[in-house]
CSV table of N, CA, C and O in Angstrom, one decimal:
chain,number,residue,atom,x,y,z
A,1,MET,N,-67.3,3.4,105.0
A,1,MET,CA,-66.4,4.2,105.9
A,1,MET,C,-66.3,5.6,105.3
A,1,MET,O,-66.1,5.8,104.2
A,2,SER,N,-66.5,6.5,106.2
A,2,SER,CA,-66.5,7.9,105.8
A,2,SER,C,-65.1,8.4,105.6
A,2,SER,O,-64.1,7.8,106.1
A,3,ALA,N,-64.9,9.6,105.0
A,3,ALA,CA,-63.6,10.2,104.8
A,3,ALA,C,-62.9,10.5,106.1
A,3,ALA,O,-61.7,10.3,106.3
A,4,GLU,N,-63.7,10.9,107.1
A,4,GLU,CA,-63.2,11.2,108.4
A,4,GLU,C,-62.7,10.0,109.1
A,4,GLU,O,-61.6,10.0,109.7
A,5,GLU,N,-63.5,8.9,109.0
A,5,GLU,CA,-63.1,7.6,109.6
A,5,GLU,C,-61.8,7.1,109.0
A,5,GLU,O,-60.9,6.6,109.7
A,6,LEU,N,-61.7,7.2,107.7
A,6,LEU,CA,-60.5,6.8,106.9
A,6,LEU,C,-59.3,7.6,107.4
A,6,LEU,O,-58.2,7.1,107.6
A,7,GLU,N,-59.5,8.9,107.5
A,7,GLU,CA,-58.4,9.8,107.9
A,7,GLU,C,-57.9,9.4,109.4
A,7,GLU,O,-56.7,9.4,109.7
A,8,ASN,N,-58.9,9.2,110.2
A,8,ASN,CA,-58.6,8.8,111.6
A,8,ASN,C,-57.8,7.4,111.6
A,8,ASN,O,-56.9,7.2,112.4
A,9,PHE,N,-58.2,6.5,110.8
A,9,PHE,CA,-57.6,5.2,110.7
A,9,PHE,C,-56.1,5.4,110.3
A,9,PHE,O,-55.2,4.8,110.9
A,10,GLU,N,-55.9,6.2,109.2
A,10,GLU,CA,-54.5,6.4,108.8
A,10,GLU,C,-53.7,7.1,109.8
A,10,GLU,O,-52.5,6.8,110.0
A,11,THR,N,-54.3,8.1,110.5
A,11,THR,CA,-53.6,8.8,111.6
A,11,THR,C,-53.2,7.8,112.7
A,11,THR,O,-52.0,7.9,113.2
A,12,ASP,N,-54.1,6.9,113.1
A,12,ASP,CA,-53.7,5.9,114.1
A,12,ASP,C,-52.6,5.0,113.6
A,12,ASP,O,-51.7,4.7,114.4
A,13,LEU,N,-52.6,4.6,112.4
A,13,LEU,CA,-51.5,3.8,111.8
A,13,LEU,C,-50.2,4.5,111.9
A,13,LEU,O,-49.2,3.9,112.3
A,14,GLU,N,-50.2,5.8,111.5
A,14,GLU,CA,-48.9,6.5,111.6
A,14,GLU,C,-48.4,6.7,113.0
A,14,GLU,O,-47.2,6.6,113.3
A,15,LEU,N,-49.3,6.9,114.0
A,15,LEU,CA,-49.0,7.0,115.4
A,15,LEU,C,-48.4,5.7,115.9
A,15,LEU,O,-47.4,5.7,116.6
A,16,GLN,N,-49.0,4.6,115.5
A,16,GLN,CA,-48.5,3.3,115.9
A,16,GLN,C,-47.1,3.1,115.4
A,16,GLN,O,-46.2,2.6,116.1
A,17,LEU,N,-46.9,3.5,114.1
A,17,LEU,CA,-45.6,3.3,113.5
A,17,LEU,C,-44.5,4.2,114.2
A,17,LEU,O,-43.4,3.7,114.4
A,18,TYR,N,-44.9,5.4,114.5
A,18,TYR,CA,-44.0,6.3,115.2
A,18,TYR,C,-43.6,5.7,116.6
A,18,TYR,O,-42.4,5.7,116.9
A,19,ARG,N,-44.5,5.2,117.3
A,19,ARG,CA,-44.3,4.5,118.6
A,19,ARG,C,-43.3,3.3,118.4
A,19,ARG,O,-42.4,3.1,119.2
A,20,GLU,N,-43.6,2.6,117.4
A,20,GLU,CA,-42.7,1.4,117.1
A,20,GLU,C,-41.3,1.9,116.8
A,20,GLU,O,-40.3,1.4,117.3
A,21,TYR,N,-41.1,2.9,116.0
A,21,TYR,CA,-39.8,3.5,115.7
A,21,TYR,C,-39.1,4.0,116.9
A,21,TYR,O,-38.0,3.7,117.1
A,22,ARG,N,-39.8,4.7,117.8
A,22,ARG,CA,-39.3,5.2,119.0
A,22,ARG,C,-38.8,4.0,119.9
A,22,ARG,O,-37.7,4.1,120.5
A,23,ASP,N,-39.5,2.9,119.9
A,23,ASP,CA,-39.1,1.7,120.7
A,23,ASP,C,-37.9,1.0,120.2
A,23,ASP,O,-37.2,0.4,120.9
A,24,VAL,N,-37.8,1.0,118.8
A,24,VAL,CA,-36.7,0.1,118.3
A,24,VAL,C,-35.5,0.9,117.9
A,24,VAL,O,-34.4,0.4,117.6
A,25,ALA,N,-35.5,2.3,117.8
A,25,ALA,CA,-34.4,3.1,117.4
A,25,ALA,C,-33.1,2.8,118.1
A,25,ALA,O,-32.0,2.8,117.5
A,26,GLY,N,-33.2,2.5,119.4
A,26,GLY,CA,-32.0,2.2,120.2
A,26,GLY,C,-31.3,0.9,119.8
A,26,GLY,O,-30.2,0.7,120.2
A,27,LEU,N,-31.9,0.1,119.0
A,27,LEU,CA,-31.3,-1.2,118.6
A,27,LEU,C,-30.4,-1.0,117.4
A,27,LEU,O,-29.7,-2.0,117.0
A,28,PHE,N,-30.4,0.2,116.8
A,28,PHE,CA,-29.7,0.3,115.5
A,28,PHE,C,-28.7,1.4,115.6
A,28,PHE,O,-28.7,2.3,116.4
A,29,GLN,N,-27.7,1.4,114.6
A,29,GLN,CA,-26.6,2.3,114.6
A,29,GLN,C,-26.8,3.4,113.6
A,29,GLN,O,-26.2,4.5,113.8
A,30,PHE,N,-27.6,3.2,112.6
A,30,PHE,CA,-27.7,4.2,111.5
A,30,PHE,C,-29.1,4.5,111.1
A,30,PHE,O,-30.0,3.6,111.2
A,31,VAL,N,-29.3,5.7,110.7
A,31,VAL,CA,-30.6,6.1,110.0
A,31,VAL,C,-30.2,6.3,108.6
A,31,VAL,O,-29.3,7.0,108.2
A,32,VAL,N,-31.0,5.7,107.7
A,32,VAL,CA,-30.8,5.8,106.2
A,32,VAL,C,-32.1,6.3,105.6
A,32,VAL,O,-33.1,5.8,105.8
A,33,GLU,N,-31.9,7.4,104.8
A,33,GLU,CA,-33.1,8.0,104.2
A,33,GLU,C,-32.8,8.0,102.7
A,33,GLU,O,-31.8,8.6,102.2
A,34,THR,N,-33.7,7.4,101.9
A,34,THR,CA,-33.7,7.5,100.4
A,34,THR,C,-34.9,8.3,100.0
A,34,THR,O,-35.7,8.7,100.8
A,35,ASP,N,-35.0,8.4,98.7
A,35,ASP,CA,-36.1,9.2,98.1
A,35,ASP,C,-37.5,8.5,98.3
A,35,ASP,O,-38.5,9.1,98.3
A,36,ARG,N,-37.4,7.2,98.6
A,36,ARG,CA,-38.6,6.4,98.7
A,36,ARG,C,-38.9,5.9,100.1
A,36,ARG,O,-40.1,5.6,100.5
A,37,ARG,N,-37.9,5.6,100.9
A,37,ARG,CA,-38.1,5.0,102.2
A,37,ARG,C,-37.1,5.6,103.3
A,37,ARG,O,-36.2,6.2,103.0
A,38,PHE,N,-37.4,5.2,104.5
A,38,PHE,CA,-36.7,5.6,105.7
A,38,PHE,C,-36.3,4.3,106.4
A,38,PHE,O,-37.2,3.5,106.6
A,39,TYR,N,-35.1,4.1,106.8
A,39,TYR,CA,-34.6,2.8,107.4
A,39,TYR,C,-33.8,3.1,108.6
A,39,TYR,O,-33.1,4.1,108.8
A,40,LEU,N,-33.8,2.1,109.5
A,40,LEU,CA,-32.8,2.0,110.6
A,40,LEU,C,-32.0,0.8,110.3
A,40,LEU,O,-32.6,-0.2,109.8
A,41,ALA,N,-30.7,0.8,110.5
A,41,ALA,CA,-29.9,-0.3,110.1
A,41,ALA,C,-28.6,-0.4,111.0
A,41,ALA,O,-28.2,0.6,111.6
A,42,ASN,N,-28.1,-1.6,111.1
A,42,ASN,CA,-26.8,-1.8,111.8
A,42,ASN,C,-25.6,-1.9,110.9
A,42,ASN,O,-24.5,-1.7,111.4
A,43,SER,N,-25.8,-2.1,109.7
A,43,SER,CA,-24.7,-2.1,108.7
A,43,SER,C,-25.2,-1.4,107.4
A,43,SER,O,-26.3,-1.7,106.9
A,44,VAL,N,-24.4,-0.5,106.9
A,44,VAL,CA,-24.7,0.3,105.7
A,44,VAL,C,-23.5,0.3,104.8
A,44,VAL,O,-22.4,0.5,105.2
A,45,ARG,N,-23.8,0.0,103.5
A,45,ARG,CA,-22.7,0.1,102.5
A,45,ARG,C,-23.3,0.9,101.3
A,45,ARG,O,-24.4,0.6,100.9
A,46,ILE,N,-22.6,1.9,100.9
A,46,ILE,CA,-23.1,2.8,99.8
A,46,ILE,C,-22.0,2.8,98.8
A,46,ILE,O,-20.8,3.2,99.1
A,47,GLU,N,-22.3,2.5,97.6
A,47,GLU,CA,-21.4,2.6,96.5
A,47,GLU,C,-21.9,3.5,95.3
A,47,GLU,O,-23.0,3.1,94.8
A,48,PRO,N,-21.3,4.6,95.0
A,48,PRO,CA,-21.8,5.3,93.8
A,48,PRO,C,-21.4,4.6,92.6
A,48,PRO,O,-20.2,4.1,92.5
A,49,VAL,N,-22.3,4.4,91.6
A,49,VAL,CA,-22.0,3.7,90.4
A,49,VAL,C,-22.3,4.7,89.2
A,49,VAL,O,-23.4,5.2,89.1
A,50,GLU,N,-21.3,4.9,88.4
A,50,GLU,CA,-21.4,5.8,87.3
A,50,GLU,C,-21.6,5.0,86.0
A,50,GLU,O,-20.9,4.0,85.8
A,51,THR,N,-22.7,5.3,85.3
A,51,THR,CA,-23.0,4.7,84.1
A,51,THR,C,-23.1,5.7,83.0
A,51,THR,O,-22.9,6.9,83.2
A,52,LYS,N,-23.3,5.3,81.7
A,52,LYS,CA,-23.3,6.3,80.6
A,52,LYS,C,-24.6,7.2,80.7
A,52,LYS,O,-24.6,8.2,80.2
A,53,ASN,N,-25.6,6.7,81.5
A,53,ASN,CA,-26.8,7.5,81.7
A,53,ASN,C,-26.8,8.3,83.0
A,53,ASN,O,-27.8,9.0,83.3
A,54,GLY,N,-25.7,8.3,83.7
A,54,GLY,CA,-25.6,9.1,85.0
A,54,GLY,C,-25.2,8.3,86.2
A,54,GLY,O,-24.7,7.1,86.0
A,55,LEU,N,-25.3,8.8,87.3
A,55,LEU,CA,-24.9,8.3,88.6
A,55,LEU,C,-26.0,7.7,89.4
A,55,LEU,O,-27.1,8.3,89.4
A,56,TYR,N,-25.8,6.6,90.0
A,56,TYR,CA,-26.8,6.1,91.0
A,56,TYR,C,-26.1,5.5,92.2
A,56,TYR,O,-24.9,5.3,92.1
A,57,PHE,N,-26.8,5.4,93.3
A,57,PHE,CA,-26.2,4.8,94.5
A,57,PHE,C,-26.7,3.4,94.7
A,57,PHE,O,-27.9,3.2,94.8
A,58,ASP,N,-25.8,2.5,94.9
A,58,ASP,CA,-26.1,1.2,95.2
A,58,ASP,C,-25.9,1.0,96.8
A,58,ASP,O,-24.9,1.2,97.3
A,59,VAL,N,-27.1,0.8,97.4
A,59,VAL,CA,-27.1,0.8,98.9
A,59,VAL,C,-27.4,-0.6,99.4
A,59,VAL,O,-28.4,-1.2,98.9
A,60,GLU,N,-26.7,-1.0,100.3
A,60,GLU,CA,-26.9,-2.3,101.0
A,60,GLU,C,-27.0,-2.1,102.5
A,60,GLU,O,-26.1,-1.6,103.1
A,61,LEU,N,-28.1,-2.6,103.0
A,61,LEU,CA,-28.4,-2.5,104.5
A,61,LEU,C,-28.5,-3.9,105.0
A,61,LEU,O,-29.1,-4.8,104.4
A,62,LYS,N,-28.0,-4.1,106.2
A,62,LYS,CA,-28.2,-5.4,106.9
A,62,LYS,C,-28.7,-5.1,108.3
A,62,LYS,O,-28.4,-4.1,108.9
A,63,ASP,N,-29.6,-6.1,108.8
A,63,ASP,CA,-30.2,-5.9,110.1
A,63,ASP,C,-30.9,-4.6,110.1
A,63,ASP,O,-30.5,-3.7,110.8
A,64,ALA,N,-32.0,-4.5,109.4
A,64,ALA,CA,-32.7,-3.2,109.2
A,64,ALA,C,-34.2,-3.2,109.7
A,64,ALA,O,-34.8,-4.3,109.8
A,65,TRP,N,-34.7,-2.0,109.8
A,65,TRP,CA,-36.1,-1.8,110.1
A,65,TRP,C,-36.6,-0.8,109.1
A,65,TRP,O,-35.9,0.2,108.9
A,66,VAL,N,-37.7,-1.0,108.5
A,66,VAL,CA,-38.3,-0.2,107.5
A,66,VAL,C,-39.5,0.6,108.0
A,66,VAL,O,-40.4,0.1,108.5
A,67,TRP,N,-39.4,2.0,107.7
A,67,TRP,CA,-40.6,2.8,108.0
A,67,TRP,C,-41.6,2.7,106.9
A,67,TRP,O,-41.4,3.3,105.8
A,68,ASP,N,-42.6,1.9,107.1
A,68,ASP,CA,-43.6,1.7,106.1
A,68,ASP,C,-44.9,1.2,106.8
A,68,ASP,O,-44.9,0.1,107.3
A,69,VAL,N,-45.8,2.1,106.8
A,69,VAL,CA,-47.1,1.9,107.5
A,69,VAL,C,-47.8,0.7,107.0
A,69,VAL,O,-48.5,0.0,107.8
A,70,TYR,N,-47.7,0.3,105.8
A,70,TYR,CA,-48.5,-0.7,105.2
A,70,TYR,C,-47.8,-2.1,105.2
A,70,TYR,O,-48.3,-3.1,104.6
A,71,ARG,N,-46.5,-2.1,105.7
A,71,ARG,CA,-45.7,-3.3,105.7
A,71,ARG,C,-46.0,-4.1,107.0
A,71,ARG,O,-45.9,-3.6,108.1
A,72,SER,N,-46.3,-5.4,106.9
A,72,SER,CA,-46.6,-6.2,108.1
A,72,SER,C,-45.3,-6.6,108.8
A,72,SER,O,-45.3,-6.6,110.0
A,73,ALA,N,-44.3,-6.8,108.1
A,73,ALA,CA,-43.0,-7.2,108.7
A,73,ALA,C,-42.0,-6.1,108.4
A,73,ALA,O,-41.5,-6.0,107.3
A,74,ARG,N,-41.7,-5.3,109.4
A,74,ARG,CA,-40.8,-4.2,109.2
A,74,ARG,C,-39.3,-4.5,109.5
A,74,ARG,O,-38.4,-3.8,109.1
A,75,PHE,N,-39.0,-5.6,110.2
A,75,PHE,CA,-37.7,-6.0,110.5
A,75,PHE,C,-37.2,-6.9,109.3
A,75,PHE,O,-37.9,-7.8,108.9
A,76,VAL,N,-36.0,-6.5,108.7
A,76,VAL,CA,-35.6,-7.1,107.5
A,76,VAL,C,-34.1,-7.5,107.7
A,76,VAL,O,-33.3,-6.6,108.2
A,77,LYS,N,-33.7,-8.7,107.2
A,77,LYS,CA,-32.3,-9.1,107.4
A,77,LYS,C,-31.4,-8.3,106.4
A,77,LYS,O,-30.3,-8.0,106.7
A,78,HIS,N,-31.9,-8.2,105.1
A,78,HIS,CA,-31.0,-7.6,104.1
A,78,HIS,C,-31.9,-6.7,103.2
A,78,HIS,O,-33.0,-7.2,102.7
A,79,VAL,N,-31.4,-5.5,102.9
A,79,VAL,CA,-32.1,-4.6,102.0
A,79,VAL,C,-31.1,-4.2,100.9
A,79,VAL,O,-30.0,-3.8,101.2
A,80,HIS,N,-31.5,-4.2,99.7
A,80,HIS,CA,-30.7,-3.7,98.6
A,80,HIS,C,-31.5,-2.6,97.8
A,80,HIS,O,-32.6,-2.9,97.3
A,81,VAL,N,-31.0,-1.4,97.8
A,81,VAL,CA,-31.7,-0.3,97.2
A,81,VAL,C,-30.8,0.4,96.1
A,81,VAL,O,-29.5,0.5,96.3
A,82,MET,N,-31.3,0.7,95.0
A,82,MET,CA,-30.6,1.5,94.0
A,82,MET,C,-31.4,2.8,93.9
A,82,MET,O,-32.6,2.8,93.6
A,83,SER,N,-30.7,3.9,94.0
A,83,SER,CA,-31.3,5.3,94.0
A,83,SER,C,-30.6,6.2,93.1
A,83,SER,O,-29.4,6.3,93.2
A,84,PHE,N,-31.4,6.9,92.3
A,84,PHE,CA,-30.8,7.9,91.4
A,84,PHE,C,-30.8,9.3,92.1
A,84,PHE,O,-30.3,10.3,91.5
A,85,LYS,N,-31.4,9.3,93.3
A,85,LYS,CA,-31.4,10.6,94.1
A,85,LYS,C,-30.5,10.5,95.3
A,85,LYS,O,-29.9,9.5,95.5
A,86,ASP,N,-30.5,11.5,96.1
A,86,ASP,CA,-29.7,11.6,97.3
A,86,ASP,C,-30.0,10.4,98.3
A,86,ASP,O,-31.2,10.0,98.4
A,87,VAL,N,-29.0,10.0,99.0
A,87,VAL,CA,-29.1,9.0,100.0
A,87,VAL,C,-28.5,9.6,101.3
A,87,VAL,O,-27.3,10.0,101.2
A,88,ASN,N,-29.2,9.7,102.3
A,88,ASN,CA,-28.7,10.3,103.6
A,88,ASN,C,-28.5,9.3,104.6
A,88,ASN,O,-29.4,8.5,104.9
A,89,VAL,N,-27.2,9.2,105.2
A,89,VAL,CA,-26.9,8.2,106.2
A,89,VAL,C,-26.4,9.0,107.4
A,89,VAL,O,-25.5,9.8,107.3
A,90,GLU,N,-27.0,8.7,108.6
A,90,GLU,CA,-26.6,9.4,109.8
A,90,GLU,C,-26.3,8.3,110.8
A,90,GLU,O,-27.1,7.3,110.9
A,91,GLU,N,-25.2,8.5,111.6
A,91,GLU,CA,-25.0,7.5,112.7
A,91,GLU,C,-25.7,8.0,113.9
A,91,GLU,O,-25.7,9.2,114.3
A,92,LEU,N,-26.5,7.1,114.5
A,92,LEU,CA,-27.3,7.5,115.7
A,92,LEU,C,-26.3,7.7,116.9
A,92,LEU,O,-25.4,6.9,117.1
A,93,ALA,N,-26.6,8.7,117.7
A,93,ALA,CA,-25.8,8.9,118.9
A,93,ALA,C,-26.6,8.3,120.1
A,93,ALA,O,-27.7,8.8,120.4
A,94,HIS,N,-26.1,7.2,120.6
A,94,HIS,CA,-26.8,6.6,121.7
A,94,HIS,C,-26.1,7.1,123.0
A,94,HIS,O,-24.9,6.9,123.2
A,95,THR,N,-26.8,7.8,123.8
A,95,THR,CA,-26.3,8.4,125.0
A,95,THR,C,-26.4,7.4,126.2
A,95,THR,O,-27.4,6.6,126.2
A,96,ASP,N,-25.5,7.5,127.1
A,96,ASP,CA,-25.6,6.7,128.3
A,96,ASP,C,-26.6,7.4,129.2
A,96,ASP,O,-26.5,8.6,129.5
A,97,PRO,N,-27.7,6.7,129.6
A,97,PRO,CA,-28.7,7.3,130.4
A,97,PRO,C,-28.2,7.8,131.8
A,97,PRO,O,-28.9,8.5,132.4
A,98,PHE,N,-27.0,7.3,132.2
A,98,PHE,CA,-26.5,7.6,133.5
A,98,PHE,C,-25.4,8.7,133.4
A,98,PHE,O,-24.9,9.1,134.4
A,99,SER,N,-25.2,9.2,132.2
A,99,SER,CA,-24.1,10.3,132.1
A,99,SER,C,-24.8,11.7,132.3
A,99,SER,O,-26.0,11.8,132.0
A,100,VAL,N,-24.0,12.6,132.7
A,100,VAL,CA,-24.5,14.0,132.8
A,100,VAL,C,-23.9,14.8,131.7
A,100,VAL,O,-22.7,14.9,131.6
A,101,SER,N,-24.8,15.5,131.0
A,101,SER,CA,-24.3,16.3,129.9
A,101,SER,C,-23.4,17.4,130.4
A,101,SER,O,-23.7,18.1,131.3
A,102,GLY,N,-22.2,17.5,129.8
A,102,GLY,CA,-21.3,18.6,130.1
A,102,GLY,C,-20.4,18.3,131.3
A,102,GLY,O,-19.7,19.1,131.8
A,103,ALA,N,-20.5,17.1,131.9
A,103,ALA,CA,-19.7,16.7,133.0
A,103,ALA,C,-18.3,16.7,132.6
A,103,ALA,O,-17.9,16.2,131.6
A,104,ALA,N,-17.4,17.1,133.5
A,104,ALA,CA,-16.0,17.2,133.2
A,104,ALA,C,-15.2,15.9,133.7
A,104,ALA,O,-14.0,15.8,133.5
A,105,GLY,N,-15.9,15.0,134.2
A,105,GLY,CA,-15.2,13.8,134.7
A,105,GLY,C,-15.2,13.7,136.2
A,105,GLY,O,-15.7,14.6,136.9
A,106,PRO,N,-14.4,12.8,136.7
A,106,PRO,CA,-14.3,12.7,138.2
A,106,PRO,C,-13.6,13.9,138.8
A,106,PRO,O,-12.7,14.5,138.2
A,107,VAL,N,-14.0,14.3,140.0
A,107,VAL,CA,-13.5,15.4,140.7
A,107,VAL,C,-12.2,14.9,141.5
A,107,VAL,O,-12.4,13.9,142.2
A,108,PRO,N,-11.1,15.5,141.3
A,108,PRO,CA,-9.9,15.0,142.0
A,108,PRO,C,-10.1,15.2,143.5
A,108,PRO,O,-10.7,16.2,144.0
A,109,GLU,N,-9.5,14.3,144.3
A,109,GLU,CA,-9.6,14.4,145.8
A,109,GLU,C,-8.4,15.3,146.3
A,109,GLU,O,-7.4,15.4,145.6
A,110,GLY,N,-8.5,15.7,147.5
A,110,GLY,CA,-7.5,16.5,148.1
A,110,GLY,C,-7.7,18.0,148.0
A,110,GLY,O,-8.6,18.4,147.4
A,111,PRO,N,-6.7,18.7,148.5
A,111,PRO,CA,-6.9,20.2,148.5
A,111,PRO,C,-6.7,20.7,147.1
A,111,PRO,O,-5.9,20.2,146.3
A,112,ALA,N,-7.4,21.8,146.8
A,112,ALA,CA,-7.2,22.4,145.5
A,112,ALA,C,-5.9,23.1,145.4
A,112,ALA,O,-5.4,23.7,146.3
A,113,ALA,N,-5.3,23.1,144.2
A,113,ALA,CA,-4.0,23.7,144.0
A,113,ALA,C,-4.2,25.2,143.9
A,113,ALA,O,-5.2,25.7,143.4
A,114,PRO,N,-3.3,26.0,144.4
A,114,PRO,CA,-3.4,27.5,144.4
A,114,PRO,C,-3.2,28.0,143.0
A,114,PRO,O,-2.7,27.6,142.1
């Protein structure tokens, strides 16, 4: 396999992973980013733990999806992570596909008030 073929193979894997992410993102409430991985999850618990050697974050995820191109099973029931670096958690905003952005609500009936 040439270097170009290998690069094309890895690019295709990343594209497939992105498409899977796009398809499953609506099933989850949170995006969690650690220094090593990127997750989607429906339950997140983070506890800072202080030790004599410093601070780390004890992170527990339930009902999760893992962004990992080389992992065959990306859906995981339970994930436990310990990180000495930042952990970023964002709540996903799921919009109603039938809502209109900036709409003020229902229009009152009857004559307009002067």
